[in-house]
PDB file of C-alpha atoms in Angstrom:
ATOM      1  CA  MET A   1      -8.480  21.470 -67.286  1.00 52.00           C
ATOM      2  CA  PRO A   2     -10.188  20.312 -64.056  1.00 55.00           C
ATOM      3  CA  ARG A   3      -8.499  18.009 -61.565  1.00 56.00           C
ATOM      4  CA  LEU A   4      -9.675  14.431 -61.631  1.00 53.00           C
ATOM      5  CA  TYR A   5      -8.990  13.833 -57.939  1.00 52.00           C
ATOM      6  CA  CYS A   6      -9.108  15.884 -54.831  1.00 54.00           C
ATOM      7  CA  ARG A   7      -7.004  15.745 -51.693  1.00 56.00           C
ATOM      8  CA  SER A   8      -9.485  13.533 -49.801  1.00 57.00           C
ATOM      9  CA  ALA A   9      -9.637  11.058 -52.666  1.00 61.00           C
ATOM     10  CA  ARG A  10      -5.858  10.736 -52.581  1.00 65.00           C
ATOM     11  CA  TRP A  11      -6.041   9.819 -48.871  1.00 64.00           C
ATOM     12  CA  GLY A  12      -8.703   7.286 -49.666  1.00 70.00           C
ATOM     13  CA  VAL A  13      -6.440   5.609 -52.203  1.00 73.00           C
ATOM     14  CA  TRP A  14      -3.602   5.402 -49.677  1.00 72.00           C
ATOM     15  CA  LEU A  15      -5.932   4.063 -47.005  1.00 75.00           C
ATOM     16  CA  CYS A  16      -7.277   1.390 -49.342  1.00 72.00           C
ATOM     17  CA  ALA A  17      -3.737   0.364 -50.342  1.00 76.00           C
ATOM     18  CA  ALA A  18      -2.668   0.120 -46.689  1.00 75.00           C
ATOM     19  CA  MET A  19      -5.668  -2.046 -45.812  1.00 75.00           C
ATOM     20  CA  LEU A  20      -4.940  -4.402 -48.707  1.00 70.00           C
ATOM     21  CA  ALA A  21      -1.311  -4.673 -47.608  1.00 71.00           C
ATOM     22  CA  LEU A  22      -2.368  -5.529 -44.055  1.00 67.00           C
ATOM     23  CA  ALA A  23      -4.884  -8.058 -45.325  1.00 67.00           C
ATOM     24  CA  GLY A  24      -2.056  -9.784 -47.174  1.00 65.00           C
ATOM     25  CA  LEU A  25      -0.163 -10.228 -43.901  1.00 64.00           C
ATOM     26  CA  VAL A  26      -3.018 -12.094 -42.193  1.00 62.00           C
ATOM     27  CA  PRO A  27      -2.788 -15.851 -42.817  1.00 59.00           C
ATOM     28  CA  ALA A  28      -5.565 -17.175 -44.970  1.00 57.00           C
ATOM     29  CA  ASP A  29      -6.004 -20.232 -42.792  1.00 56.00           C
ATOM     30  CA  ARG A  30      -6.666 -19.458 -39.125  1.00 57.00           C
ATOM     31  CA  ALA A  31      -5.641 -22.972 -38.152  1.00 55.00           C
ATOM     32  CA  ALA A  32      -2.050 -22.109 -39.055  1.00 57.00           C
ATOM     33  CA  ALA A  33      -1.904 -19.761 -36.095  1.00 57.00           C
ATOM     34  CA  ARG A  34      -3.198 -22.448 -33.721  1.00 61.00           C
ATOM     35  CA  GLU A  35      -0.590 -25.003 -34.731  1.00 65.00           C
ATOM     36  CA  ILE A  36       2.285 -23.047 -33.215  1.00 64.00           C
ATOM     37  CA  ARG A  37       3.519 -24.741 -30.062  1.00 66.00           C
ATOM     38  CA  LEU A  38       6.214 -23.171 -27.947  1.00 66.00           C
ATOM     39  CA  GLY A  39       6.600 -26.036 -25.505  1.00 65.00           C
ATOM     40  CA  GLY A  40       5.715 -24.096 -22.362  1.00 65.00           C
ATOM     41  CA  THR A  41       3.054 -24.891 -19.825  1.00 63.00           C
ATOM     42  CA  SER A  42       0.026 -22.797 -19.088  1.00 65.00           C
ATOM     43  CA  HIS A  43       0.260 -23.466 -15.349  1.00 63.00           C
ATOM     44  CA  VAL A  44       3.286 -22.228 -13.449  1.00 59.00           C
ATOM     45  CA  GLU A  45       3.814 -23.955 -10.140  1.00 63.00           C
ATOM     46  CA  GLU A  46       4.728 -21.592  -7.351  1.00 62.00           C
ATOM     47  CA  GLN A  47       7.421 -22.884  -5.076  1.00 70.00           C
ATOM     48  CA  LYS A  48       6.496 -21.942  -1.546  1.00 78.00           C
ATOM     49  CA  ASN A  49       9.187 -21.314   1.024  1.00 82.00           C
ATOM     50  CA  PRO A  50       8.172 -23.147   4.231  1.00 82.00           C
ATOM     51  CA  LEU A  51      10.047 -20.602   6.353  1.00 88.00           C
ATOM     52  CA  ILE A  52       7.989 -17.588   5.180  1.00 92.00           C
ATOM     53  CA  VAL A  53       4.311 -17.130   6.061  1.00 92.00           C
ATOM     54  CA  THR A  54       2.563 -14.347   4.153  1.00 92.00           C
ATOM     55  CA  LEU A  55      -0.286 -12.855   6.171  1.00 94.00           C
ATOM     56  CA  PRO A  56      -3.469 -11.497   4.595  1.00 94.00           C
ATOM     57  CA  THR A  57      -3.731  -7.719   4.365  1.00 94.00           C
ATOM     58  CA  MET A  58      -4.619  -6.210   7.725  1.00 94.00           C
ATOM     59  CA  GLU A  59      -6.963  -3.238   7.514  1.00 94.00           C
ATOM     60  CA  LEU A  60      -8.481  -1.427  10.448  1.00 92.00           C
ATOM     61  CA  ALA A  61     -10.213   1.865  11.111  1.00 91.00           C
ATOM     62  CA  LEU A  62      -9.718   3.679  14.394  1.00 88.00           C
ATOM     63  CA  PRO A  63     -12.083   6.463  15.502  1.00 87.00           C
ATOM     64  CA  ARG A  64     -10.697   9.984  15.682  1.00 85.00           C
ATOM     65  CA  ASN A  65     -10.579  11.472  19.150  1.00 78.00           C
ATOM     66  CA  ASP A  66     -10.470  15.118  18.064  1.00 72.00           C
ATOM     67  CA  GLY A  67     -14.212  15.711  18.476  1.00 74.00           C
ATOM     68  CA  ASN A  68     -14.888  16.056  14.738  1.00 79.00           C
ATOM     69  CA  GLY A  69     -15.705  12.408  14.226  1.00 79.00           C
ATOM     70  CA  GLY A  70     -14.384  10.363  11.357  1.00 87.00           C
ATOM     71  CA  TRP A  71     -11.912   7.551  11.142  1.00 90.00           C
ATOM     72  CA  ARG A  72      -8.199   6.975  10.800  1.00 91.00           C
ATOM     73  CA  HIS A  73      -7.141   4.011   8.692  1.00 92.00           C
ATOM     74  CA  ILE A  74      -4.247   1.570   8.870  1.00 93.00           C
ATOM     75  CA  ARG A  75      -3.332  -1.005   6.208  1.00 95.00           C
ATOM     76  CA  ILE A  76      -0.456  -3.450   6.665  1.00 94.00           C
ATOM     77  CA  ASP A  77       0.925  -6.186   4.402  1.00 95.00           C
ATOM     78  CA  ALA A  78       3.285  -8.318   6.471  1.00 95.00           C
ATOM     79  CA  TYR A  79       4.892 -11.710   6.527  1.00 94.00           C
ATOM     80  CA  LEU A  80       6.476 -13.847   9.200  1.00 94.00           C
ATOM     81  CA  THR A  81       9.854 -15.546   8.935  1.00 94.00           C
ATOM     82  CA  VAL A  82      10.573 -18.567  11.099  1.00 93.00           C
ATOM     83  CA  GLY A  83      13.528 -20.901  11.501  1.00 90.00           C
ATOM     84  CA  ASP A  84      11.587 -24.166  11.674  1.00 90.00           C
ATOM     85  CA  PRO A  85       9.517 -25.519   8.742  1.00 90.00           C
ATOM     86  CA  VAL A  86       7.152 -27.297  11.165  1.00 91.00           C
ATOM     87  CA  LEU A  87       6.388 -24.009  12.927  1.00 91.00           C
ATOM     88  CA  GLY A  88       6.021 -22.346   9.530  1.00 90.00           C
ATOM     89  CA  LYS A  89       3.382 -24.886   8.525  1.00 91.00           C
ATOM     90  CA  GLU A  90       1.588 -24.395  11.851  1.00 91.00           C
ATOM     91  CA  LEU A  91       1.598 -20.591  11.443  1.00 91.00           C
ATOM     92  CA  ASP A  92       0.409 -20.922   7.847  1.00 90.00           C
ATOM     93  CA  GLY A  93      -2.717 -22.666   9.124  1.00 91.00           C
ATOM     94  CA  MET A  94      -3.280 -19.955  11.748  1.00 92.00           C
ATOM     95  CA  LYS A  95      -3.054 -16.880   9.478  1.00 93.00           C
ATOM     96  CA  SER A  96      -6.639 -15.753   9.999  1.00 93.00           C
ATOM     97  CA  SER A  97      -6.336 -16.132  13.767  1.00 94.00           C
ATOM     98  CA  ILE A  98      -3.123 -14.074  13.798  1.00 94.00           C
ATOM     99  CA  VAL A  99      -4.724 -11.303  11.739  1.00 94.00           C
ATOM    100  CA  ARG A 100      -7.818 -11.326  13.952  1.00 94.00           C
ATOM    101  CA  HIS A 101      -5.712 -10.921  17.109  1.00 94.00           C
ATOM    102  CA  ALA A 102      -3.687  -8.138  15.491  1.00 93.00           C
ATOM    103  CA  VAL A 103      -6.661  -6.186  14.116  1.00 94.00           C
ATOM    104  CA  GLN A 104      -8.942  -6.555  17.130  1.00 93.00           C
ATOM    105  CA  GLU A 105      -6.472  -6.385  20.022  1.00 92.00           C
ATOM    106  CA  THR A 106      -2.830  -5.465  19.595  1.00 92.00           C
ATOM    107  CA  LEU A 107      -2.858  -2.818  16.841  1.00 91.00           C
ATOM    108  CA  PRO A 108      -5.725  -0.748  18.355  1.00 91.00           C
ATOM    109  CA  ALA A 109      -4.015  -0.982  21.761  1.00 91.00           C
ATOM    110  CA  THR A 110      -0.834   0.441  20.220  1.00 90.00           C
ATOM    111  CA  GLY A 111      -2.696   3.576  19.174  1.00 89.00           C
ATOM    112  CA  TYR A 112      -2.826   5.530  15.940  1.00 89.00           C
ATOM    113  CA  ALA A 113      -0.417   8.246  17.101  1.00 89.00           C
ATOM    114  CA  ARG A 114       2.295   5.668  17.829  1.00 92.00           C
ATOM    115  CA  LEU A 115       1.716   3.850  14.535  1.00 91.00           C
ATOM    116  CA  LYS A 116       1.811   7.119  12.569  1.00 91.00           C
ATOM    117  CA  GLU A 117       5.291   8.092  13.844  1.00 90.00           C
ATOM    118  CA  PRO A 118       7.775   8.252  10.952  1.00 88.00           C
ATOM    119  CA  TYR A 119      10.554   6.233  12.561  1.00 85.00           C
ATOM    120  CA  GLY A 120       8.865   4.167  15.258  1.00 90.00           C
ATOM    121  CA  GLY A 121       5.517   3.370  13.637  1.00 91.00           C
ATOM    122  CA  SER A 122       6.585   0.360  11.612  1.00 91.00           C
ATOM    123  CA  GLU A 123       8.553  -1.033  14.562  1.00 94.00           C
ATOM    124  CA  ALA A 124       5.482  -0.647  16.794  1.00 94.00           C
ATOM    125  CA  ALA A 125       3.398  -2.468  14.167  1.00 94.00           C
ATOM    126  CA  LYS A 126       5.970  -5.281  14.023  1.00 94.00           C
ATOM    127  CA  ARG A 127       5.850  -5.663  17.807  1.00 95.00           C
ATOM    128  CA  ALA A 128       2.030  -5.703  17.757  1.00 95.00           C
ATOM    129  CA  ILE A 129       1.953  -8.411  15.064  1.00 96.00           C
ATOM    130  CA  HIS A 130       4.610 -10.396  16.949  1.00 96.00           C
ATOM    131  CA  ILE A 131       2.468 -10.279  20.119  1.00 95.00           C
ATOM    132  CA  ALA A 132      -0.638 -11.270  18.130  1.00 95.00           C
ATOM    133  CA  THR A 133       1.244 -14.261  16.703  1.00 95.00           C
ATOM    134  CA  ALA A 134       2.322 -15.342  20.191  1.00 95.00           C
ATOM    135  CA  ARG A 135      -1.284 -15.075  21.397  1.00 94.00           C
ATOM    136  CA  ALA A 136      -2.555 -17.132  18.467  1.00 94.00           C
ATOM    137  CA  LEU A 137       0.083 -19.807  19.111  1.00 93.00           C
ATOM    138  CA  GLY A 138      -0.478 -19.781  22.857  1.00 92.00           C
ATOM    139  CA  HIS A 139       3.231 -19.492  23.627  1.00 91.00           C
ATOM    140  CA  PRO A 140       6.156 -17.183  22.790  1.00 92.00           C
ATOM    141  CA  TRP A 141       7.845 -17.767  19.455  1.00 89.00           C
ATOM    142  CA  ASP A 142      11.251 -16.899  18.068  1.00 90.00           C
ATOM    143  CA  GLY A 143      10.680 -15.427  14.639  1.00 91.00           C
ATOM    144  CA  ALA A 144      10.652 -12.127  12.817  1.00 94.00           C
ATOM    145  CA  VAL A 145       7.888  -9.951  11.425  1.00 95.00           C
ATOM    146  CA  ASP A 146       8.665  -8.156   8.179  1.00 94.00           C
ATOM    147  CA  ILE A 147       6.399  -5.487   6.728  1.00 94.00           C
ATOM    148  CA  ARG A 148       6.019  -5.178   2.980  1.00 94.00           C
ATOM    149  CA  THR A 149       3.707  -2.142   2.964  1.00 93.00           C
ATOM    150  CA  PHE A 150       2.481   0.013   5.813  1.00 92.00           C
ATOM    151  CA  GLU A 151      -0.057   2.802   5.367  1.00 91.00           C
ATOM    152  CA  ALA A 152      -1.484   5.026   8.087  1.00 88.00           C
ATOM    153  CA  TYR A 153      -3.874   7.699   6.854  1.00 87.00           C
TER     154      TYR A 153
END
């Protein structure tokens, strides 16, 4: 007596049964899914600390001096911490000027070899950004530079 079903037909039956079971789980009325309200807001307000100024990412390329040409790259994500909220607000408005001074003057003057050092490179970058901040302000300032990420490649 011949078989009435083959192996692939059996899989088809299981697949059809699974699809019908899943279709039963989907609500018939799509509006029912829209009526669920969790009570949250779609906009989360970020509370900004007036004593921390996050600088834009500083990226610069320095030419190689080994005769082969090419470039060496530096990328720094840093932020400034101050003790006075008024100074913090002033520095927040001068972020682009601080980054410009750092990228065009103080970091290239520090040199790639000094910035690449494993123990002194990040400290040299902090000093360079501190000097750039003082130049942008026009006077010395008493604050700290903290580096989130520092890449020299």
